[in-house]
XYZ file of C-alpha atoms in Angstrom:
703
model
C 0.000 0.000 0.000
C 1.484 3.365 -1.030
C 0.561 6.972 -0.213
C 1.368 10.172 -2.128
C 1.453 13.933 -1.496
C 1.561 16.993 -3.729
C 4.812 18.985 -3.794
C 5.306 21.754 -1.276
C 6.963 25.161 -1.682
C 6.162 28.519 -3.215
C 5.796 29.063 -6.968
C 8.734 30.353 -8.933
C 9.189 34.119 -8.545
C 7.627 36.029 -11.478
C 8.435 39.566 -12.537
C 7.770 42.044 -9.731
C 4.709 43.525 -11.386
C 3.184 40.131 -12.035
C 3.969 39.072 -8.479
C 2.203 42.075 -7.091
C -0.823 41.415 -9.278
C -1.038 37.806 -8.074
C -0.931 38.642 -4.362
C -4.631 39.375 -3.925
C -5.994 36.273 -5.740
C -3.320 34.190 -4.008
C -4.661 35.366 -0.636
C -8.174 34.287 -1.697
C -6.761 30.966 -2.875
C -5.013 30.227 0.415
C -8.176 31.127 2.315
C -10.248 28.699 0.257
C -12.290 31.400 -1.476
C -11.933 29.725 -4.844
C -14.425 31.781 -6.845
C -12.680 35.051 -5.895
C -9.287 33.458 -6.566
C -10.396 32.254 -9.995
C -11.734 35.654 -10.957
C -8.544 37.340 -9.746
C -6.234 34.970 -11.635
C -8.328 35.437 -14.784
C -7.986 39.207 -14.483
C -4.211 38.905 -14.070
C -4.118 36.656 -17.110
C -5.854 39.278 -19.186
C -3.397 41.900 -17.973
C -0.398 39.629 -18.658
C -1.539 37.574 -21.702
C 1.900 36.142 -22.388
C 2.587 34.877 -18.882
C 2.100 31.225 -17.945
C 1.755 31.628 -14.176
C -1.854 32.950 -14.129
C -2.977 30.046 -16.364
C -1.184 27.599 -14.074
C -2.945 29.035 -11.041
C -6.294 28.927 -12.824
C -5.600 25.237 -13.470
C -4.902 24.652 -9.773
C -8.150 26.327 -8.726
C -10.212 24.455 -11.312
C -8.643 21.189 -10.114
C -9.548 22.025 -6.519
C -13.107 22.821 -7.612
C -13.304 19.458 -9.418
C -13.830 21.004 -12.853
C -11.119 18.861 -14.381
C -11.604 19.586 -18.116
C -11.184 23.313 -17.397
C -8.156 22.580 -15.229
C -6.637 20.489 -18.020
C -7.158 23.245 -20.590
C -5.571 25.883 -18.333
C -2.557 23.755 -17.486
C -1.949 22.831 -21.108
C -2.069 26.542 -22.039
C 0.419 27.325 -19.256
C 2.810 24.654 -20.500
C 2.581 26.030 -24.042
C 3.791 29.355 -22.669
C 6.444 27.941 -20.318
C 7.311 24.262 -19.793
C 7.906 24.175 -16.051
C 8.298 21.039 -13.873
C 5.612 22.301 -11.473
C 3.200 22.667 -14.355
C 3.887 19.161 -15.631
C 3.414 17.803 -12.125
C -0.001 19.442 -11.800
C -0.929 18.298 -15.314
C -0.127 14.700 -14.347
C -2.343 14.982 -11.280
C -5.313 16.187 -13.340
C -4.778 13.536 -16.022
C -4.683 10.811 -13.386
C -7.940 12.091 -11.902
C -9.413 12.019 -15.403
C -8.386 8.333 -15.582
C -5.836 8.878 -18.302
C -2.920 7.105 -16.585
C -0.546 6.785 -19.532
C -0.741 10.549 -20.184
C -0.267 11.245 -16.470
C 2.864 9.101 -16.481
C 4.170 11.002 -19.498
C 3.608 14.326 -17.717
C 5.435 13.197 -14.590
C 8.274 11.803 -16.684
C 8.608 15.265 -18.251
C 8.540 16.865 -14.802
C 11.465 14.796 -13.502
C 13.332 15.302 -16.758
C 13.043 19.052 -16.218
C 13.852 18.838 -12.505
C 15.500 15.535 -11.476
C 15.279 16.470 -7.789
C 11.494 16.954 -7.813
C 10.775 14.214 -5.282
C 6.997 14.521 -5.405
C 6.962 13.849 -9.155
C 9.202 10.800 -8.696
C 6.804 9.585 -6.000
C 3.686 9.943 -8.136
C 5.457 8.457 -11.119
C 6.658 5.466 -9.097
C 3.195 4.670 -7.757
C 1.611 5.125 -11.198
C 4.149 2.825 -12.850
C 3.524 0.231 -10.166
C -0.222 0.408 -10.847
C 0.506 0.135 -14.576
C 2.356 -3.149 -14.107
C 5.862 -1.741 -14.542
C 7.382 -2.605 -11.156
C 11.060 -2.266 -11.979
C 10.880 1.344 -13.271
C 8.581 2.108 -10.343
C 11.222 0.935 -7.900
C 13.870 3.143 -9.488
C 11.766 6.294 -9.100
C 10.697 5.436 -5.554
C 14.322 4.729 -4.674
C 15.163 8.281 -5.800
C 12.400 9.627 -3.532
C 13.893 7.779 -0.560
C 17.309 9.246 -1.376
C 15.892 12.760 -1.684
C 13.695 12.458 1.413
C 15.450 9.955 3.689
C 13.742 11.334 6.801
C 10.225 10.834 5.426
C 8.351 7.693 6.471
C 6.199 7.782 3.361
C 9.193 7.487 1.046
C 10.431 4.244 2.594
C 6.935 2.812 2.894
C 6.200 3.379 -0.783
C 9.473 1.742 -1.746
C 8.628 -1.242 0.468
C 5.293 -1.621 -1.327
C 7.049 -1.532 -4.699
C 9.507 -4.232 -3.667
C 6.602 -6.370 -2.475
C 4.958 -6.043 -5.886
C 8.007 -7.730 -7.415
C 8.228 -10.437 -4.749
C 11.436 -9.032 -3.268
C 10.648 -9.710 0.363
C 14.053 -8.974 1.965
C 14.337 -5.546 0.287
C 10.730 -4.745 1.222
C 11.409 -5.765 4.798
C 14.443 -3.470 5.000
C 12.500 -0.481 3.641
C 9.511 -1.075 5.898
C 11.814 -1.205 8.921
C 13.402 2.119 7.844
C 9.913 3.618 7.721
C 9.096 2.277 11.184
C 12.370 3.594 12.592
C 11.117 7.034 11.604
C 7.531 6.466 12.784
C 6.919 3.336 14.898
C 3.188 3.971 14.862
C 2.829 3.990 11.063
C 0.245 1.212 10.562
C 0.686 0.969 6.794
C 4.434 0.475 7.130
C 3.755 -2.147 9.794
C 1.388 -3.857 7.356
C 4.034 -3.829 4.629
C 6.572 -5.305 7.047
C 4.116 -8.092 7.830
C 3.620 -8.765 4.129
C 7.383 -8.821 3.568
C 7.854 -11.376 6.331
C 4.977 -13.466 4.998
C 6.569 -13.436 1.537
C 9.626 -15.054 3.142
C 7.457 -17.715 4.863
C 8.240 -16.224 8.274
C 4.632 -16.623 9.273
C 4.803 -16.220 13.039
C 6.733 -12.962 12.756
C 4.446 -11.795 9.956
C 1.392 -12.546 12.064
C 2.770 -10.478 14.938
C 3.469 -7.455 12.730
C 0.072 -7.629 11.051
C -1.666 -7.875 14.414
C 0.204 -4.734 15.483
C -0.845 -3.052 12.229
C -4.568 -3.648 12.785
C -4.210 -2.669 16.444
C -2.714 0.627 15.277
C -5.365 1.167 12.611
C -8.413 -1.121 12.950
C -9.811 0.298 9.683
C -6.887 -0.978 7.600
C -8.791 -3.557 5.534
C -5.746 -4.764 3.591
C -3.939 -5.584 6.830
C -6.895 -7.644 8.086
C -6.916 -9.471 4.755
C -3.179 -10.201 4.925
C -3.534 -11.326 8.544
C -6.280 -13.723 7.482
C -4.019 -15.223 4.818
C -1.184 -15.841 7.265
C -3.532 -17.311 9.866
C -5.026 -19.639 7.269
C -1.556 -20.807 6.269
C -0.662 -21.582 9.884
C -3.855 -23.584 10.376
C -5.726 -21.007 12.484
C -8.804 -21.249 10.308
C -11.363 -19.723 12.649
C -9.085 -16.757 13.342
C -8.462 -16.434 9.604
C -12.176 -16.412 8.930
C -12.628 -13.671 11.516
C -9.863 -11.564 9.937
C -11.341 -11.866 6.444
C -14.753 -10.905 7.811
C -13.226 -7.818 9.476
C -11.583 -6.834 6.177
C -14.855 -7.206 4.306
C -16.843 -5.306 6.923
C -14.532 -2.344 6.244
C -14.381 -2.706 2.459
C -16.553 -5.341 0.747
C -15.747 -4.125 -2.778
C -12.781 -6.384 -3.600
C -13.037 -10.000 -4.727
C -9.791 -11.260 -3.183
C -10.881 -11.284 0.478
C -14.199 -12.887 -0.498
C -12.328 -15.695 -2.259
C -10.028 -16.202 0.695
C -12.989 -16.227 3.071
C -14.698 -18.794 0.843
C -11.599 -21.007 0.739
C -11.339 -20.878 4.521
C -15.005 -21.717 5.025
C -14.655 -24.664 2.644
C -11.700 -25.996 4.651
C -13.809 -25.650 7.799
C -16.597 -27.688 6.265
C -18.909 -24.661 6.053
C -19.998 -25.332 2.481
C -22.984 -22.982 2.469
C -20.915 -20.012 3.630
C -18.219 -20.873 1.098
C -20.691 -20.869 -1.797
C -22.128 -17.501 -0.758
C -18.668 -15.926 -0.481
C -17.624 -17.277 -3.896
C -20.801 -15.797 -5.369
C -19.927 -12.357 -3.974
C -16.384 -12.616 -5.333
C -17.550 -13.772 -8.744
C -19.767 -10.705 -9.122
C -16.929 -8.342 -8.159
C -14.169 -9.664 -10.444
C -15.266 -9.967 -14.085
C -11.723 -10.699 -15.272
C -11.354 -13.586 -12.822
C -14.986 -14.630 -12.587
C -14.596 -17.910 -14.494
C -11.945 -19.198 -12.089
C -13.961 -18.109 -9.055
C -17.081 -19.631 -10.576
C -15.274 -22.956 -10.883
C -14.407 -22.838 -7.176
C -18.093 -22.212 -6.472
C -19.038 -25.280 -8.542
C -16.600 -27.378 -6.524
C -18.032 -26.089 -3.226
C -21.600 -26.846 -4.329
C -20.730 -30.531 -4.158
C -19.697 -30.445 -0.514
C -22.243 -30.961 2.227
C -24.808 -32.934 0.230
C -27.326 -30.071 0.152
C -27.475 -29.689 -3.628
C -28.919 -32.454 -5.784
C -27.223 -33.739 -8.887
C -29.610 -31.946 -11.265
C -29.032 -28.632 -9.507
C -25.279 -29.107 -9.655
C -25.471 -30.045 -13.336
C -27.502 -26.918 -14.098
C -24.888 -24.793 -12.329
C -22.159 -26.297 -14.523
C -24.197 -25.609 -17.644
C -24.766 -22.022 -16.511
C -21.024 -21.562 -15.932
C -20.240 -22.778 -19.441
C -22.920 -20.594 -21.015
C -21.557 -17.539 -19.228
C -17.811 -18.042 -19.530
C -17.239 -20.535 -22.353
C -20.046 -20.284 -24.885
C -19.835 -22.659 -27.828
C -17.991 -20.974 -30.664
C -19.009 -21.473 -34.273
C -17.271 -22.180 -36.479
C -14.536 -24.076 -34.646
C -10.951 -23.441 -35.753
C -10.040 -25.489 -38.776
C -8.024 -28.560 -37.761
C -5.493 -30.001 -40.154
C -5.632 -33.433 -38.499
C -6.096 -36.223 -41.004
C -8.974 -38.671 -40.488
C -6.937 -41.869 -40.455
C -8.347 -44.307 -37.864
C -5.188 -46.330 -37.322
C -2.393 -43.764 -37.436
C -0.193 -42.673 -34.537
C -2.108 -40.191 -32.430
C -0.922 -37.103 -30.633
C -2.335 -37.007 -27.097
C -2.317 -33.731 -25.190
C -2.721 -33.939 -21.405
C -3.557 -30.620 -19.689
C -2.972 -30.506 -15.932
C -1.966 -28.096 -13.150
C -0.664 -30.946 -11.011
C 2.061 -32.801 -12.881
C 4.113 -32.881 -9.701
C 3.982 -34.396 -6.219
C 0.230 -33.963 -5.861
C -2.555 -36.494 -5.539
C -2.926 -36.866 -9.290
C 0.692 -38.025 -9.569
C -0.177 -41.359 -7.948
C -2.879 -41.893 -10.577
C -1.187 -40.548 -13.696
C 2.576 -41.002 -13.633
C 2.607 -44.734 -14.363
C -0.012 -44.309 -17.089
C 2.130 -41.802 -18.964
C 5.149 -44.083 -18.614
C 3.174 -47.053 -19.946
C 1.766 -45.349 -23.032
C 2.654 -47.188 -26.238
C 4.974 -44.694 -27.923
C 4.586 -46.474 -31.249
C 0.862 -45.729 -31.246
C 0.744 -42.480 -29.223
C 2.886 -39.358 -29.180
C 2.321 -37.881 -25.697
C 2.354 -34.143 -24.957
C 1.994 -32.662 -21.456
C 0.793 -29.078 -20.951
C 1.733 -28.116 -17.402
C -0.066 -25.267 -15.640
C 2.196 -25.216 -12.593
C 4.974 -23.222 -10.962
C 6.423 -26.052 -8.876
C 8.428 -28.804 -10.542
C 9.758 -31.676 -8.450
C 10.905 -35.283 -8.693
C 7.524 -36.384 -10.052
C 7.764 -33.737 -12.763
C 11.258 -34.965 -13.607
C 10.010 -38.548 -13.800
C 7.177 -37.653 -16.175
C 9.447 -35.550 -18.369
C 12.000 -38.357 -18.486
C 9.364 -40.753 -19.852
C 9.679 -39.296 -23.351
C 6.842 -36.758 -23.400
C 6.795 -33.373 -25.089
C 6.668 -30.850 -22.238
C 5.076 -27.389 -22.500
C 4.799 -25.013 -19.518
C 1.541 -23.079 -19.913
C 1.457 -20.545 -17.069
C 2.616 -17.797 -19.432
C 0.054 -18.586 -22.139
C -3.400 -17.035 -22.165
C -6.342 -19.111 -23.370
C -6.054 -18.070 -27.004
C -2.300 -18.692 -27.069
C -2.649 -22.090 -25.402
C -5.367 -23.142 -27.835
C -3.156 -22.101 -30.718
C -0.228 -24.031 -29.250
C -2.289 -27.228 -29.089
C -3.454 -26.694 -32.644
C 0.085 -25.926 -33.867
C 1.294 -29.104 -32.132
C -1.282 -31.063 -34.102
C -2.936 -32.573 -31.033
C -5.521 -35.166 -32.056
C -7.062 -35.830 -28.637
C -6.803 -33.230 -25.858
C -7.497 -34.594 -22.374
C -8.415 -32.246 -19.551
C -7.139 -33.638 -16.240
C -8.511 -30.901 -13.970
C -12.206 -30.271 -14.564
C -13.171 -27.328 -12.358
C -10.322 -27.819 -9.885
C -7.836 -24.954 -9.369
C -5.534 -24.284 -12.303
C -7.753 -25.739 -15.025
C -7.541 -24.523 -18.632
C -11.115 -25.208 -19.709
C -11.397 -21.811 -21.390
C -8.566 -22.754 -23.740
C -10.293 -26.035 -24.567
C -13.535 -24.125 -25.184
C -11.860 -22.845 -28.358
C -11.766 -26.492 -29.554
C -8.073 -26.638 -30.417
C -8.211 -30.371 -31.161
C -10.744 -32.447 -33.093
C -11.428 -34.697 -30.069
C -11.536 -33.487 -26.448
C -12.032 -35.549 -23.310
C -11.957 -35.084 -19.546
C -10.617 -37.518 -16.976
C -9.116 -38.129 -13.582
C -8.989 -35.120 -11.221
C -12.666 -34.117 -11.307
C -15.843 -36.065 -10.767
C -18.572 -34.213 -12.597
C -19.350 -32.623 -15.919
C -17.302 -29.723 -17.246
C -20.510 -28.242 -18.646
C -18.729 -27.521 -21.935
C -20.399 -28.451 -25.199
C -16.977 -28.920 -26.832
C -15.836 -31.731 -24.496
C -16.770 -34.936 -26.277
C -16.298 -37.629 -23.640
C -15.743 -38.244 -19.931
C -13.729 -41.276 -18.831
C -15.617 -43.367 -16.275
C -16.649 -46.973 -15.607
C -19.805 -48.986 -15.004
C -19.669 -48.699 -11.198
C -18.986 -44.978 -11.003
C -21.539 -44.384 -13.769
C -23.924 -47.349 -14.213
C -25.655 -47.536 -17.618
C -29.099 -46.009 -17.373
C -28.257 -44.240 -14.118
C -29.389 -40.815 -15.274
C -26.788 -38.504 -13.750
C -26.625 -35.718 -16.337
C -23.412 -34.838 -18.160
C -22.780 -32.629 -21.179
C -20.124 -35.166 -22.215
C -20.727 -38.649 -23.576
C -19.747 -41.248 -20.959
C -16.896 -43.447 -22.163
C -16.624 -46.438 -19.830
C -13.497 -48.429 -19.080
C -13.877 -52.149 -18.289
C -12.603 -51.631 -14.732
C -12.173 -48.678 -12.335
C -11.710 -45.300 -14.023
C -8.155 -44.968 -12.734
C -5.153 -47.017 -11.680
C -3.135 -46.219 -8.579
C 0.523 -46.353 -7.681
C 1.111 -46.630 -3.902
C 3.835 -44.351 -2.535
C 7.120 -46.201 -2.133
C 7.617 -44.682 1.317
C 4.410 -46.164 2.758
C 5.270 -48.069 5.967
C 4.435 -51.724 6.532
C 0.948 -52.707 7.638
C 0.456 -52.888 11.394
C -2.128 -55.271 12.901
C -5.327 -53.474 13.970
C -5.213 -52.628 17.708
C -8.590 -54.346 18.149
C -6.989 -57.698 17.340
C -4.823 -57.374 20.482
C -7.838 -56.757 22.699
C -7.976 -52.948 22.613
C -11.251 -51.075 22.330
C -12.347 -50.407 18.725
C -10.989 -47.291 17.027
C -12.703 -45.886 13.958
C -10.982 -43.233 11.870
C -11.334 -40.791 9.009
C -8.488 -38.837 7.412
C -10.758 -37.054 4.905
C -10.892 -33.291 4.440
C -13.302 -31.515 6.762
C -15.214 -30.202 3.753
C -16.327 -33.759 2.935
C -17.921 -34.345 6.354
C -21.596 -33.667 5.656
C -24.407 -33.530 8.187
C -25.498 -36.996 7.056
C -21.962 -38.283 7.586
C -21.793 -36.839 11.111
C -25.196 -38.252 12.039
C -24.139 -41.692 10.823
C -20.758 -41.665 12.556
C -22.436 -40.687 15.819
C -24.871 -43.567 15.458
C -21.907 -45.915 14.986
C -20.390 -44.595 18.227
C -23.710 -45.112 20.017
C -23.947 -48.691 18.748
C -20.334 -49.417 19.762
C -20.192 -47.570 23.105
C -16.575 -48.453 23.950
C -15.270 -47.238 20.572
C -13.322 -44.067 19.811
C -13.053 -42.009 16.621
C -9.836 -40.479 15.258
C -10.236 -37.525 12.875
C -7.223 -36.162 11.032
C -7.040 -33.315 8.519
C -5.585 -29.858 7.981
C -8.534 -28.114 9.676
C -7.765 -29.688 13.046
C -4.474 -28.022 13.908
C -5.720 -25.607 16.578
C -7.713 -25.767 19.793
C -10.414 -23.306 18.626
C -11.128 -25.458 15.561
C -11.215 -28.633 17.634
C -13.594 -26.993 20.110
C -15.909 -26.013 17.254
C -15.980 -29.509 15.837
C -16.385 -31.034 19.304
C -19.775 -29.336 19.459
C -20.784 -31.244 16.365
C -20.549 -34.417 18.433
C -21.815 -33.153 21.784
C -24.885 -31.708 20.055
C -25.600 -35.257 18.889
C -25.170 -36.765 22.325
C -21.618 -38.075 21.882
C -18.985 -37.288 24.506
C -16.303 -35.270 22.696
C -13.675 -37.083 24.769
C -14.317 -40.104 22.556
C -13.035 -38.165 19.537
C -9.305 -37.622 18.974
C -8.271 -34.698 16.804
C -5.128 -34.721 14.686
C -3.845 -31.988 12.402
C -2.041 -32.306 9.100
C 1.366 -33.967 8.801
C 3.675 -35.083 6.035
C 2.307 -37.880 3.879
C 4.483 -40.678 5.269
C 3.523 -39.798 8.854
C -0.141 -39.705 7.913
C 0.086 -43.168 6.371
C 1.815 -44.518 9.468
C -1.011 -43.206 11.653
C -3.409 -45.700 10.094
C -1.728 -48.127 12.475
C -3.582 -46.394 15.332
C -7.065 -47.194 14.010
C -8.972 -50.366 13.173
C -11.635 -49.354 10.646
C -11.903 -46.452 8.213
C -15.194 -44.553 7.988
C -15.876 -42.933 4.648
C -17.665 -39.632 4.018
C -20.779 -39.261 1.875
C -22.184 -38.171 -0.487
C -18.666 -36.888 -1.285
C -16.661 -40.121 -1.002
C -12.975 -40.565 -0.467
C -10.787 -41.508 -3.408
C -7.104 -41.531 -2.586
C -8.110 -41.516 1.088
C -9.920 -44.819 0.576
C -7.054 -46.308 -1.434
C -4.481 -45.288 1.167
C -6.521 -46.704 4.043
C -6.820 -50.028 2.225
C -3.099 -50.082 1.410
C -2.353 -49.526 5.096
C -4.487 -52.563 5.960
C -7.640 -50.846 7.114
C -11.056 -51.748 5.687
C -13.234 -48.779 4.800
C -16.991 -48.687 5.381
C -18.828 -46.629 2.755
C -22.229 -45.615 1.377
C -22.951 -45.659 -2.356
C -24.923 -42.723 -3.737
C -26.416 -41.457 -6.979
C -23.491 -39.527 -8.462
C -20.039 -40.378 -9.753
C -18.327 -38.917 -6.683
C -20.803 -40.665 -4.365
C -19.827 -44.031 -5.858
C -16.072 -43.610 -5.709
C -15.444 -45.789 -2.649
C -18.021 -48.268 -3.907
C -16.043 -48.658 -7.139
C -12.755 -49.096 -5.289
C -14.175 -51.646 -2.840
C -15.878 -53.584 -5.650
C -12.624 -53.686 -7.624
C -10.748 -55.332 -4.713
C -13.580 -57.768 -3.952
C -14.909 -56.035 -0.832
C -18.184 -54.735 -2.156
C -19.920 -55.944 1.016
C -18.306 -53.028 2.899
C -20.353 -50.525 0.879
C -23.889 -49.953 2.130
C -26.900 -48.647 0.270
C -27.815 -46.206 3.052
C -26.869 -44.865 6.460
C -28.478 -47.699 8.392
C -26.514 -50.233 6.395
C -23.307 -48.273 7.025
C -23.893 -48.435 10.798
C -24.594 -52.170 10.673
C -21.417 -52.922 8.672
C -19.224 -50.794 10.954
C -20.682 -52.343 14.103
C -20.286 -55.878 12.789
C -16.630 -55.295 11.900
C -15.910 -53.762 15.300
C -17.395 -56.816 17.031
C -15.516 -59.384 14.945
C -11.744 -59.060 15.536
C -11.006 -62.306 13.661
C -12.732 -61.113 10.492
C -11.059 -57.728 10.838
C -7.645 -59.349 11.157
C -8.309 -61.535 8.095
C -9.370 -58.586 5.955
C -6.562 -56.347 7.201
C -3.817 -58.867 6.579
C -4.900 -59.518 2.998
C -5.664 -56.001 1.775
C -2.346 -55.321 0.069
C -2.527 -58.634 -1.760
C -6.074 -57.804 -2.864
C -4.914 -54.454 -4.219
C -1.896 -55.948 -5.973
C -4.094 -58.564 -7.650
C -6.704 -56.027 -8.752
C -6.844 -53.787 -11.833
C -6.228 -50.820 -9.504
C -2.496 -51.559 -9.387
C -2.156 -52.812 -12.955
C -0.939 -49.619 -14.618
C 0.098 -51.374 -17.824
C -3.252 -53.127 -18.258
C -5.139 -49.966 -17.359
C -3.167 -47.971 -19.926
C -3.960 -50.482 -22.685
C -7.685 -50.122 -21.867
C -7.407 -46.347 -21.782
C -5.629 -46.331 -25.139
C -8.372 -48.507 -26.607
C -10.924 -46.001 -25.346
C -8.961 -43.139 -26.942
C -8.769 -45.079 -30.207
C -12.540 -45.640 -30.183
C -13.104 -41.919 -29.682
C -10.735 -41.160 -32.534
C -12.549 -43.572 -34.829
C -15.828 -41.816 -34.038
C -14.324 -38.579 -35.282
C -12.819 -40.209 -38.340
C -16.257 -41.607 -39.141
C -17.730 -38.106 -38.949
C -19.526 -38.609 -35.620
C -18.393 -35.200 -34.336
């Protein structure tokens, strides 16, 4: 955050006679009697028609009165008579107020060219260049201001803000501290120091500075917003929510805090509040509305309060608003040869150590390079060992973060992609708007989403007969292309520890557990879990996820159980940890409890790999059948119930039968190894056959 001030000092001395004539209107001007001042300056101008100073002063008065076109005309006339740095400075101010920023910048550039020591012009120019997206030139001008005015807090604070805009946290920190040395109570400088520390991942220090900033100025909305971001990153979700709400109570006109509030509410499992906040943000940010709208679509599927038809309609509405079908589609030069080698284009924001890596990496490695030429379009800033592994498998690699939608679509078309496969759906980082331009003759969606894209241009969605039974009726804009087995294959992490026997087998009381995100825990899920605990009165429940790091969050969620008659002491809360530690903690539980209607996916697979059976409920959507499909694939379909009552019965029966539990637990890894879920090569052959069928449809003219 920067602040600016007009230059101080008296005007240049005119000729004595002109100076004497200006004294009376200048007295009116200083006293705020603008009409008398304007009339006086006009009279002087008529007496001295060749002098610039009266026109300049007329421009100043008109600017103060808010009559900007008249001010502009007067200042331009003054500059024609005498090109003075003060005149150019005032001209820049009026042009900026008229929302003509490029002309304002030009005027201030002329001012500092005429007078390189005019600090105020450097200051305005630096802030304007920063706003115009030219951070490096902005820094140079603001650095000059700090050199010219080293004892002014504002100079160092503005330079700190400029460094922050370029991600230069250490330099910003140094400048903010210089500002605070001059004025320890300067809340904006304190805010910039907090931001600088946060940019260096020094979250605890950043939090302290931002708390001091809002204590110094409780109306500083940006500081509340920044404090919310740091609190969210450190797992203090309730405190983060409160900070975002304070920011929005002061200034509700910016989309960013609404998005961050929505994200926080989603992590807390407050799906309804998240949807409402995303809606507010979407309306405030037209340039970013499609991305925010996608986050809203994702949140609609938490909590189980929105039926599948309502969710489908929302996806269709998103597509109609942000990605309308374009006619005619760009001409594709792809030849319609059913059996030729095909160019596949995978688009993903998570071709790194993310959840999708355990479902995709082996597939890319197993692609038949004689039949398929594989291209990866990576919308990501972080590359890691998974990225290196994928790139080493012989793919064509294209980073896409610097390409807008039109440029990315053109790149796919220039690369001759035959089948483009979206791997993100409406998850963060998707490039659906590029695919909406139909840059390839065949487009599909698969893997990291569980519903329709809503786009008319996406031809098929990869699924299977359990996730999407024939005749089921869940609506999709895409044609459902079914694989013979589960819609994905999984590669267990190599660092997963060995399976530990369930504690129940050794005579301990039963321990149920769920490591799913809090957002997946619907009211129906909570009601069902509590009924399980009632039916097995000596049992405990372990919950582990990123929303459970702090005592305030745990106290909030404890009420969810006490309100249902369950002693909160029977529930153990665990926060996030590294992946290997999380996997090891399955050794502390006996039975996994799934969420519904938003099922676990990787969570279910990981629990099974760690030797823990998972009890689930099958629903009426693809995502509500995810655990059902996994359990059916490993031959444990009996662990998936049709409803809540069945879920309770299955969980109770397992908890009361240690021998059966031990038998299931000890054989789970063998079941997984023998199933199609861990057969990446076989899965890839089936996926390639599906791609070939889709290609033949296009070759046959079934567009």
